[in-house]
Amino acid sequence: MAFGRSSRSRRPVEPVTLKILVAGGFGVGKTTLVGAVSEIRPLRTEERLSEAGRPVDDTAGVESKTTTTVAMDFGRITLREDLVLYLFGTPGQDRFWFLWDELAQGALGAVVLADTRRLEDCFAAVDYFEQRAIPFTVAVNCFEGADRFPTETVQAALDLDPEVPVLVCDARDRSSVRDVLVAVVEHALARADRFREPATT
């Protein structure tokens, strides 16, 4: 008599773990994005904005913001049984950019979070990932009261390569953020496959 393999005998799946960065300007929603999707309690390194930092902390457009990330945000999401993403939110202010090189090591790709009211604030993140050939996706965070633009318009304004995905998202919404993360992984893997393709003669 033949027996089917018992579900007890199935070996547990060893998930692949991938590192994704979440970058963008000050107050664009990076901490919110990581917190919305993380299945563990997110690690946050936020400190209150101080009078001493006022000359270097540009709060134009985000006047109600009272805290800032001084090192990183960290969260985790399981996309599939065999795929886990570790999310590292980068600090958005210029004075903490020395941390980016450490955080970027070993990253599969990145999300550049953008706010159409202050689109220029994400130029530095776009430049950083382009110069280091780290695949990234731009996610336009939909703030209340902000003008909505077609993704093609945002892509042109940021002077992005046509292959760079641009999505609209709500950093507070888990399913919306999950779609962005899936797009990052798919874009990074597709790009890696292109680099692996043998050259035709």
Short mmCIF file of C-alpha atoms in Angstrom, two decimals:
data_model
loop_
_atom_site.label_atom_id
_atom_site.label_comp_id
_atom_site.label_asym_id
_atom_site.label_seq_id
_atom_site.Cartn_x
_atom_site.Cartn_y
_atom_site.Cartn_z
CA MET A 1 0.00 0.00 0.00
CA ALA A 2 1.35 3.37 -0.98
CA PHE A 3 1.26 6.14 1.54
CA GLY A 4 1.24 9.85 0.75
CA ARG A 5 3.86 11.93 2.48
CA SER A 6 2.58 13.06 5.83
CA SER A 7 2.37 16.81 6.35
CA ARG A 8 4.38 16.20 9.53
CA SER A 9 7.33 14.94 7.49
CA ARG A 10 7.53 18.06 5.34
CA ARG A 11 10.63 20.01 6.05
CA PRO A 12 10.01 23.56 7.15
CA VAL A 13 10.74 26.11 4.48
CA GLU A 14 13.87 28.18 5.10
CA PRO A 15 12.83 31.66 4.05
CA VAL A 16 15.04 33.87 1.95
CA THR A 17 15.66 37.15 3.77
CA LEU A 18 16.15 40.36 1.80
CA LYS A 19 17.11 43.83 2.96
CA ILE A 20 15.14 46.81 1.68
CA LEU A 21 15.89 50.46 2.44
CA VAL A 22 13.19 53.10 2.86
CA ALA A 23 14.54 56.55 2.05
CA GLY A 24 13.32 60.04 1.26
CA GLY A 25 13.20 63.55 2.61
CA PHE A 26 12.50 64.74 6.14
CA GLY A 27 8.90 64.16 7.21
CA VAL A 28 7.90 62.24 4.08
CA GLY A 29 6.47 59.25 5.99
CA LYS A 30 9.29 56.69 6.24
CA THR A 31 8.65 55.83 9.89
CA THR A 32 4.92 55.59 9.19
CA LEU A 33 5.51 53.26 6.22
CA VAL A 34 7.70 50.85 8.17
CA GLY A 35 5.28 50.83 11.09
CA ALA A 36 2.23 50.25 8.88
CA VAL A 37 3.55 47.03 7.42
CA SER A 38 5.87 45.52 10.03
CA GLU A 39 4.69 42.28 11.64
CA ILE A 40 6.95 42.92 14.61
CA ARG A 41 7.02 45.97 16.82
CA PRO A 42 9.14 48.39 14.79
CA LEU A 43 12.43 49.60 16.17
CA ARG A 44 12.40 53.39 16.10
CA THR A 45 15.16 55.84 16.94
CA GLU A 46 13.15 59.05 17.05
CA GLU A 47 14.08 62.10 19.08
CA ARG A 48 12.19 65.32 19.61
CA LEU A 49 13.17 68.25 17.44
CA SER A 50 15.06 70.82 19.48
CA GLU A 51 15.75 74.52 19.30
CA ALA A 52 19.43 73.69 18.78
CA GLY A 53 18.60 71.79 15.59
CA ARG A 54 16.18 74.38 14.21
CA PRO A 55 18.78 76.13 11.99
CA VAL A 56 19.57 72.84 10.17
CA ASP A 57 16.19 71.07 10.34
CA ASP A 58 14.05 72.27 7.43
CA THR A 59 10.47 71.85 8.62
CA ALA A 60 8.89 73.86 5.79
CA GLY A 61 5.77 71.99 4.73
CA VAL A 62 5.88 69.72 7.80
CA GLU A 63 5.53 72.32 10.53
CA SER A 64 3.51 69.95 12.75
CA LYS A 65 6.33 67.38 12.88
CA THR A 66 7.87 67.21 16.36
CA THR A 67 10.27 64.24 16.09
CA THR A 68 12.97 63.01 13.74
CA THR A 69 14.69 59.68 13.07
CA VAL A 70 18.32 59.94 14.19
CA ALA A 71 19.59 56.47 13.21
CA MET A 72 17.06 54.20 11.51
CA ASP A 73 13.67 52.52 11.64
CA PHE A 74 13.57 48.74 11.47
CA GLY A 75 10.72 46.37 10.67
CA ARG A 76 10.00 42.99 9.13
CA ILE A 77 7.34 41.62 6.80
CA THR A 78 6.79 38.11 5.47
CA LEU A 79 5.68 38.40 1.84
CA ARG A 80 5.47 34.63 1.35
CA GLU A 81 6.31 31.58 3.42
CA ASP A 82 9.73 31.55 1.76
CA LEU A 83 10.38 35.29 1.52
CA VAL A 84 10.97 37.75 4.38
CA LEU A 85 11.88 41.41 3.99
CA TYR A 86 13.85 43.37 6.56
CA LEU A 87 13.05 47.07 6.26
CA PHE A 88 15.54 49.76 7.20
CA GLY A 89 14.23 53.32 7.24
CA THR A 90 16.99 55.87 6.71
CA PRO A 91 17.17 59.24 8.46
CA GLY A 92 15.97 62.03 6.18
CA GLN A 93 18.09 64.93 7.35
CA ASP A 94 21.40 65.89 5.78
CA ARG A 95 23.29 65.71 9.07
CA PHE A 96 22.55 61.98 9.42
CA TRP A 97 23.47 60.93 5.88
CA PHE A 98 26.78 59.47 7.04
CA LEU A 99 24.68 56.49 8.24
CA TRP A 100 23.39 55.68 4.76
CA ASP A 101 26.50 53.82 3.59
CA GLU A 102 26.27 51.48 6.59
CA LEU A 103 22.56 50.88 6.09
CA ALA A 104 22.93 50.33 2.33
CA GLN A 105 25.37 47.44 2.64
CA GLY A 106 23.75 44.23 1.42
CA ALA A 107 20.48 45.89 0.37
CA LEU A 108 18.59 44.28 -2.50
CA GLY A 109 16.79 47.51 -3.30
CA ALA A 110 15.12 50.61 -1.93
CA VAL A 111 11.91 52.60 -1.73
CA VAL A 112 12.28 56.35 -2.29
CA LEU A 113 9.25 57.93 -0.64
CA ALA A 114 8.17 61.21 -2.21
CA ASP A 115 5.83 64.06 -1.31
CA THR A 116 4.60 66.07 -4.31
CA ARG A 117 4.55 69.24 -2.17
CA ARG A 118 8.31 68.91 -1.62
CA LEU A 119 9.43 66.71 -4.48
CA GLU A 120 12.94 68.15 -4.47
CA ASP A 121 13.50 66.60 -1.02
CA CYS A 122 13.88 63.14 -2.55
CA PHE A 123 16.49 64.17 -5.17
CA ALA A 124 19.33 63.25 -2.81
CA ALA A 125 17.97 59.72 -2.27
CA VAL A 126 17.44 59.20 -6.00
CA ASP A 127 21.00 60.36 -6.73
CA TYR A 128 22.40 58.15 -3.95
CA PHE A 129 20.85 54.94 -5.29
CA GLU A 130 21.56 55.76 -8.94
CA GLN A 131 25.25 56.39 -8.20
CA ARG A 132 25.55 53.09 -6.32
CA ALA A 133 23.48 51.08 -8.83
CA ILE A 134 21.00 50.05 -6.12
CA PRO A 135 17.60 49.31 -7.70
CA PHE A 136 14.83 51.50 -6.32
CA THR A 137 11.16 52.28 -6.70
CA VAL A 138 9.64 55.72 -6.13
CA ALA A 139 6.48 55.71 -4.01
CA VAL A 140 4.46 58.94 -3.96
CA ASN A 141 2.90 59.25 -0.51
CA CYS A 142 -0.61 60.71 -0.79
CA PHE A 143 -0.85 63.42 1.84
CA GLU A 144 -4.20 65.10 2.41
CA GLY A 145 -4.36 68.39 0.56
CA ALA A 146 -1.43 67.55 -1.71
CA ASP A 147 -1.85 67.87 -5.47
CA ARG A 148 -2.14 64.56 -7.31
CA PHE A 149 -0.09 64.07 -10.46
CA PRO A 150 0.15 61.19 -12.95
CA THR A 151 3.10 58.90 -12.20
CA GLU A 152 4.54 59.80 -15.61
CA THR A 153 4.71 63.45 -14.51
CA VAL A 154 6.55 62.51 -11.31
CA GLN A 155 8.94 60.30 -13.28
CA ALA A 156 9.75 63.18 -15.63
CA ALA A 157 10.13 65.70 -12.78
CA LEU A 158 12.65 63.42 -11.07
CA ASP A 159 14.41 62.67 -14.39
CA LEU A 160 14.18 58.93 -13.75
CA ASP A 161 15.15 56.17 -16.14
CA PRO A 162 12.02 54.70 -17.78
CA GLU A 163 12.62 51.36 -16.06
CA VAL A 164 12.27 52.84 -12.54
CA PRO A 165 8.77 52.06 -11.22
CA VAL A 166 6.75 54.96 -9.82
CA LEU A 167 3.72 54.12 -7.68
CA VAL A 168 1.16 56.06 -5.67
CA CYS A 169 0.73 54.86 -2.10
CA ASP A 170 -0.64 55.62 1.33
CA ALA A 171 2.16 55.06 3.84
CA ARG A 172 -0.45 54.43 6.56
CA ASP A 173 -2.10 51.56 4.71
CA ARG A 174 -0.62 48.05 5.03
CA SER A 175 -1.85 46.72 1.69
CA SER A 176 -0.70 49.85 -0.15
CA VAL A 177 2.79 49.61 1.39
CA ARG A 178 2.93 45.88 0.65
CA ASP A 179 2.28 46.59 -3.05
CA VAL A 180 5.21 49.02 -3.04
CA LEU A 181 7.54 46.46 -1.45
CA VAL A 182 6.50 43.78 -3.95
CA ALA A 183 7.28 46.24 -6.76
CA VAL A 184 10.76 46.88 -5.31
CA VAL A 185 11.57 43.17 -5.10
CA GLU A 186 10.26 42.45 -8.60
CA HIS A 187 12.17 45.40 -10.07
CA ALA A 188 15.42 44.42 -8.33
CA LEU A 189 15.16 40.75 -9.37
CA ALA A 190 14.26 41.64 -12.97
CA ARG A 191 17.25 43.96 -13.13
CA ALA A 192 19.53 41.26 -11.71
CA ASP A 193 18.25 38.81 -14.34
CA ARG A 194 19.07 41.29 -17.12
CA PHE A 195 22.62 41.64 -15.86
CA ARG A 196 22.98 37.85 -15.78
CA GLU A 197 21.79 37.35 -19.35
CA PRO A 198 24.70 36.31 -21.61
CA ALA A 199 25.60 38.78 -24.29
CA THR A 200 24.52 37.74 -27.79
CA THR A 201 27.05 37.81 -30.59
#
